Coordinates of C-alpha atoms in Angstrom, one line a residue:
Chain A
X28 CA -30.6 62.3 115.8
X29 CA -29.4 63.0 112.3
X30 CA -26.2 61.1 111.2
X31 CA -24.2 64.1 110.7
X32 CA -24.8 65.4 114.1
X33 CA -23.9 61.9 115.7
X34 CA -20.3 62.0 113.6
X35 CA -19.6 65.5 115.1
X36 CA -20.7 64.4 118.4
X37 CA -18.5 61.6 118.4
X38 CA -15.4 63.6 117.1
X39 CA -15.9 66.3 120.0
X40 CA -16.4 63.4 122.7
X41 CA -13.4 61.6 121.5
X42 CA -11.0 64.8 121.5
X43 CA -12.3 65.5 125.0
X44 CA -11.6 61.9 125.8
X45 CA -8.1 62.5 124.5
X46 CA -7.5 65.6 126.4
X47 CA -8.4 63.9 129.7
X48 CA -6.1 61.2 129.0
X49 CA -3.3 63.6 128.4
X50 CA -4.0 65.6 131.6
X51 CA -4.2 62.5 133.5
X52 CA -0.9 61.6 131.9
X53 CA 1.1 64.6 132.9
X54 CA -0.5 64.8 136.6
X55 CA 1.6 63.4 139.2
X56 CA 0.1 60.3 140.7
X57 CA -1.1 60.1 144.2
X58 CA -2.0 56.4 144.1
X59 CA 0.3 53.6 145.4
X60 CA 1.4 52.6 142.1
X61 CA 2.2 55.5 139.4
X62 CA 0.5 53.1 136.7
X63 CA -2.8 53.4 138.4
X64 CA -5.1 56.2 136.8
X65 CA -8.4 57.8 138.0
X66 CA -9.9 57.2 134.5
X67 CA -10.9 60.7 133.7
X68 CA -11.0 59.9 130.2
X69 CA -14.0 57.3 130.9
X70 CA -16.3 60.3 131.6
X71 CA -16.6 61.4 127.9
X72 CA -16.9 57.8 126.7
X73 CA -19.7 57.4 129.3
X74 CA -21.3 60.5 128.1
X75 CA -21.3 59.0 124.7
X76 CA -23.0 56.1 125.9
X77 CA -25.7 57.9 127.5
X78 CA -26.3 60.6 124.9
X79 CA -25.8 58.5 121.7
X80 CA -25.5 54.7 121.9
X81 CA -23.1 51.7 122.8
X82 CA -21.8 51.7 119.3
X83 CA -20.5 55.4 119.4
X84 CA -18.9 54.6 123.0
X85 CA -17.2 51.8 121.3
X86 CA -15.8 54.2 118.5
X87 CA -14.7 56.7 121.0
X88 CA -13.1 54.1 123.5
X89 CA -11.2 52.2 120.8
X90 CA -10.3 55.5 119.1
X91 CA -8.9 56.8 122.1
X92 CA -6.4 54.1 122.6
X93 CA -5.6 54.3 118.8
X94 CA -5.0 58.0 118.8
X95 CA -3.0 58.0 122.0
X96 CA -0.6 55.1 120.8
X97 CA -0.3 57.2 117.6
X98 CA 0.3 60.4 119.4
X99 CA 2.9 59.1 122.0
X100 CA 4.4 56.4 119.8
X101 CA 3.5 53.3 120.9
X102 CA 1.2 52.0 118.1
X103 CA 1.5 48.1 117.6
X104 CA 3.7 47.5 120.5
X105 CA 3.2 45.5 123.7
X106 CA 1.9 48.3 125.6
X107 CA -0.8 49.2 122.8
X108 CA -2.1 45.5 123.0
X109 CA -2.5 45.8 126.9
X110 CA -4.4 49.1 126.6
X111 CA -6.7 47.7 123.6
X112 CA -7.7 44.9 125.6
X113 CA -8.6 46.9 128.6
X114 CA -10.9 49.3 125.9
X115 CA -12.3 46.2 124.5
X116 CA -13.2 44.4 128.0
X117 CA -14.4 47.5 129.2
X118 CA -17.0 47.9 126.4
X119 CA -18.2 44.4 126.9
X120 CA -18.6 44.9 130.6
X121 CA -20.6 48.3 129.7
X122 CA -22.7 46.2 127.1
X123 CA -23.3 43.8 130.0
X124 CA -24.5 46.4 132.5
X125 CA -26.6 47.9 129.9
X126 CA -28.4 44.6 129.5
X127 CA -28.8 44.2 133.3
X128 CA -30.0 47.9 133.5
X129 CA -27.5 48.9 135.9
X130 CA -27.5 52.7 137.1
X131 CA -25.1 55.2 135.6
X132 CA -22.5 54.9 138.6
X133 CA -22.8 51.2 138.6
X134 CA -22.1 51.0 134.9
X135 CA -19.1 53.4 135.3
X136 CA -17.8 50.6 137.9
X137 CA -18.5 47.9 135.6
X138 CA -16.5 49.4 132.8
X139 CA -13.3 50.2 134.9
X140 CA -13.4 46.6 136.2
X141 CA -13.6 45.5 133.0
X142 CA -10.9 47.7 131.5
X143 CA -8.6 46.1 134.7
X144 CA -9.4 42.8 133.9
X145 CA -8.7 43.1 130.4
X146 CA -5.2 44.4 131.2
X147 CA -4.8 41.7 133.8
X148 CA -5.5 39.0 131.3
X149 CA -2.9 40.2 128.9
X150 CA -0.2 41.0 131.5
X151 CA -1.0 37.8 133.1
X152 CA -0.8 35.8 129.8
X153 CA 2.6 37.6 128.8
X154 CA 4.5 38.3 132.0
X155 CA 3.4 35.5 134.3
X156 CA 0.3 35.0 136.4
X157 CA 1.6 35.4 139.7
X158 CA 2.9 38.9 138.9
X159 CA -0.4 40.0 137.7
X160 CA -2.2 38.3 140.7
X161 CA -0.3 40.3 143.6
X162 CA -2.0 43.4 141.9
X163 CA -5.5 42.1 141.8
X164 CA -6.7 43.0 145.1
X165 CA -5.5 46.8 144.7
X166 CA -7.2 46.7 141.1
X167 CA -10.3 45.5 142.6
X168 CA -10.6 47.8 145.6
X169 CA -9.4 50.8 143.2
X170 CA -11.6 50.1 140.3
X171 CA -14.7 49.8 142.8
X172 CA -13.6 53.2 144.2
X173 CA -12.7 55.4 141.2
X174 CA -15.4 53.7 139.0
X175 CA -18.1 54.7 141.3
X176 CA -16.5 58.3 141.7
X177 CA -16.3 58.9 137.8
X178 CA -19.7 57.3 137.7
X179 CA -21.1 59.9 139.9
X180 CA -19.3 62.9 138.2
X181 CA -21.0 61.6 134.8
X182 CA -24.2 61.2 136.1
X183 CA -24.2 64.9 137.5
X184 CA -23.1 66.1 134.1
X185 CA -25.9 64.2 132.4
X186 CA -28.5 65.7 134.6
X187 CA -27.2 69.1 133.8
X188 CA -26.9 68.5 130.2
X189 CA -30.8 67.1 130.2
X190 CA -31.9 70.2 132.2
X191 CA -30.4 72.7 129.6
X192 CA -32.4 70.9 126.5
Chain B
X23 CA -29.5 69.3 118.3
X24 CA -32.3 66.6 119.9
X25 CA -30.8 64.3 122.5
X26 CA -32.7 61.2 123.3
X27 CA -34.0 61.1 126.7
X28 CA -31.7 59.8 129.3
X29 CA -33.5 57.3 131.7
X30 CA -31.7 57.7 135.0
X31 CA -31.9 54.4 136.8
X32 CA -31.6 55.0 140.7
X33 CA -29.0 52.6 142.5
X34 CA -30.6 49.7 143.8
X35 CA -30.2 46.9 146.5
X36 CA -28.8 44.4 143.9
X37 CA -25.9 47.0 143.0
X38 CA -25.0 47.8 146.6
X39 CA -24.7 44.1 147.3
X40 CA -22.5 43.6 144.2
X41 CA -20.4 46.8 145.4
X42 CA -20.2 45.4 148.9
X43 CA -19.2 41.8 147.6
X44 CA -16.5 43.3 145.2
X45 CA -15.0 45.5 148.2
X46 CA -15.0 42.4 150.5
X47 CA -13.3 40.2 148.0
X48 CA -10.7 42.9 147.3
X49 CA -10.0 43.5 151.0
X50 CA -9.9 39.6 152.0
X51 CA -7.5 38.7 149.1
X52 CA -5.4 42.0 150.1
X53 CA -5.1 40.4 153.6
X54 CA -4.3 36.9 152.6
X55 CA -1.8 37.8 149.8
X56 CA 0.5 40.3 151.5
X57 CA 3.0 39.0 154.0
X58 CA 5.4 41.8 153.9
X59 CA 8.9 41.1 155.1
X60 CA 12.3 42.3 154.2
X61 CA 13.7 40.6 151.3
X62 CA 17.2 39.3 150.7
X63 CA 17.6 38.6 146.8
X64 CA 16.1 40.5 144.0
X65 CA 15.0 38.6 140.6
X66 CA 14.8 40.5 137.3
X67 CA 12.9 38.8 134.2
X68 CA 12.8 40.3 130.7
X69 CA 9.9 38.9 128.7
X70 CA 9.2 36.0 131.1
X71 CA 12.7 34.8 130.8
X72 CA 15.0 34.9 134.0
X73 CA 17.7 37.7 133.5
X74 CA 19.5 37.4 136.8
X75 CA 19.3 37.2 140.6
X76 CA 21.2 39.6 142.6
X77 CA 22.0 40.2 146.4
X78 CA 20.2 43.1 147.8
X79 CA 22.9 43.7 150.2
X80 CA 25.6 44.6 147.8
X81 CA 25.4 48.0 146.4
X82 CA 25.7 47.6 142.5
X83 CA 24.4 48.8 139.2
X84 CA 22.7 46.3 136.8
X85 CA 22.4 47.2 133.0
X86 CA 19.3 45.2 131.7
X87 CA 19.6 44.2 128.2
X88 CA 17.2 42.4 125.9
X89 CA 18.0 39.0 124.0
X90 CA 19.4 41.2 121.0
X91 CA 21.5 43.2 123.3
X92 CA 19.5 46.3 123.3
X93 CA 19.5 48.3 126.6
X94 CA 16.4 48.3 128.3
X95 CA 17.2 49.7 131.6
X96 CA 19.6 50.6 134.3
X97 CA 18.6 49.6 137.8
X98 CA 20.6 50.4 141.1
X99 CA 20.8 48.4 144.3
X100 CA 21.6 50.6 147.2
X101 CA 21.1 50.4 150.9
X102 CA 19.0 47.4 150.6
X103 CA 16.6 48.4 148.0
X104 CA 16.3 48.6 144.3
X105 CA 15.4 51.2 142.0
X106 CA 15.2 51.9 138.3
X107 CA 17.6 54.5 137.5
X108 CA 16.9 55.0 133.9
X109 CA 14.8 53.7 131.3
X110 CA 14.2 53.5 127.6
X111 CA 10.5 53.1 127.6
X112 CA 8.0 55.6 126.6
X113 CA 6.0 56.2 129.9
X114 CA 9.0 56.1 132.5
X115 CA 6.5 54.5 135.0
X116 CA 9.2 52.1 136.2
X117 CA 11.4 55.1 137.4
X118 CA 8.4 56.7 139.1
X119 CA 7.7 53.4 141.1
X120 CA 10.7 54.2 143.3
X121 CA 12.6 52.2 145.5
X122 CA 11.4 48.6 146.6
X123 CA 12.8 46.5 149.4
X124 CA 10.2 44.1 150.7
X125 CA 9.8 40.4 149.5
X126 CA 6.8 40.2 147.1
X127 CA 7.1 43.7 145.9
X128 CA 7.6 44.4 142.1
X129 CA 8.8 47.2 139.5
X130 CA 7.3 46.6 136.1
X131 CA 8.1 48.1 132.9
X132 CA 5.3 47.3 130.8
X133 CA 6.7 48.6 127.4
X134 CA 10.1 46.9 127.7
X135 CA 8.6 43.7 129.5
X136 CA 11.0 44.0 132.4
X137 CA 9.7 42.7 135.7
X138 CA 11.8 43.3 139.0
X139 CA 11.0 41.3 141.9
X140 CA 12.3 41.2 145.5
X141 CA 12.2 37.6 146.8
X142 CA 13.4 35.9 150.0
X143 CA 16.1 33.3 150.0
X144 CA 13.9 30.5 150.3
X145 CA 12.0 31.3 147.1
X146 CA 15.2 31.7 145.4
X147 CA 16.2 28.1 146.4
X148 CA 12.8 26.7 145.1
X149 CA 13.3 28.4 141.9
X150 CA 16.9 26.8 141.3
X151 CA 15.3 23.3 142.2
X152 CA 12.6 23.8 139.7

């Protein structure tokens, strides 16, 4: 792919990811804790991973956290570091599942697991481990469930994109 | 625009085992960790420092401030449960979390690093002894 095309694609997918993150923020949560999210903004990140490469997915993932923090005014505060830890761990887990040759839903699951693990580590370190541990069972179950759902959605989008070409 | 050929890998046995293992781990720890019973006290921590403990049976309003005296949130104890009434944080998730009354339940306000935990009286004594 030409370099210009790559930059354009990253731009489009990053803004798509931002829109999804915003939609998720304003939607009323139906999960047991309002802090839990379905992870709709992971769909564009997974699309970037498969349409481009891991490097571009890293740009989209960290770019999303950066832009969201600038848009909603929490840049370089505590919550920003929690989010960026989630993004970094999610990318590490995506890289790991690429290395292990996992399928798309499984990669999505690993990504959501990594995201939650990163946030768990930062929250545990700063607010106390017993508080973070209280949420761990729920985090595991929900990241498996919604990671798979998001993975299947991305897979069906990717098959449709491939047929069009 | 040319897009690289996507290799679709089917989900295989290895992955199903991993998913099942994770679900079992999650559910097992779920049953081991939660023993829900009504709590008696409530503990408020601000960035890992104890702000105060309050009895749940007395209706009152608590103003939580940080070490510099900046107001972080207002929580209200009413009819044996506690909720965050107003907060200065950006996402207001702590307000949406609603009322809690069973021991072990928490309200966490991440932007302000405020943690509200419902505890038993026994745990309270342990805390003092430490």
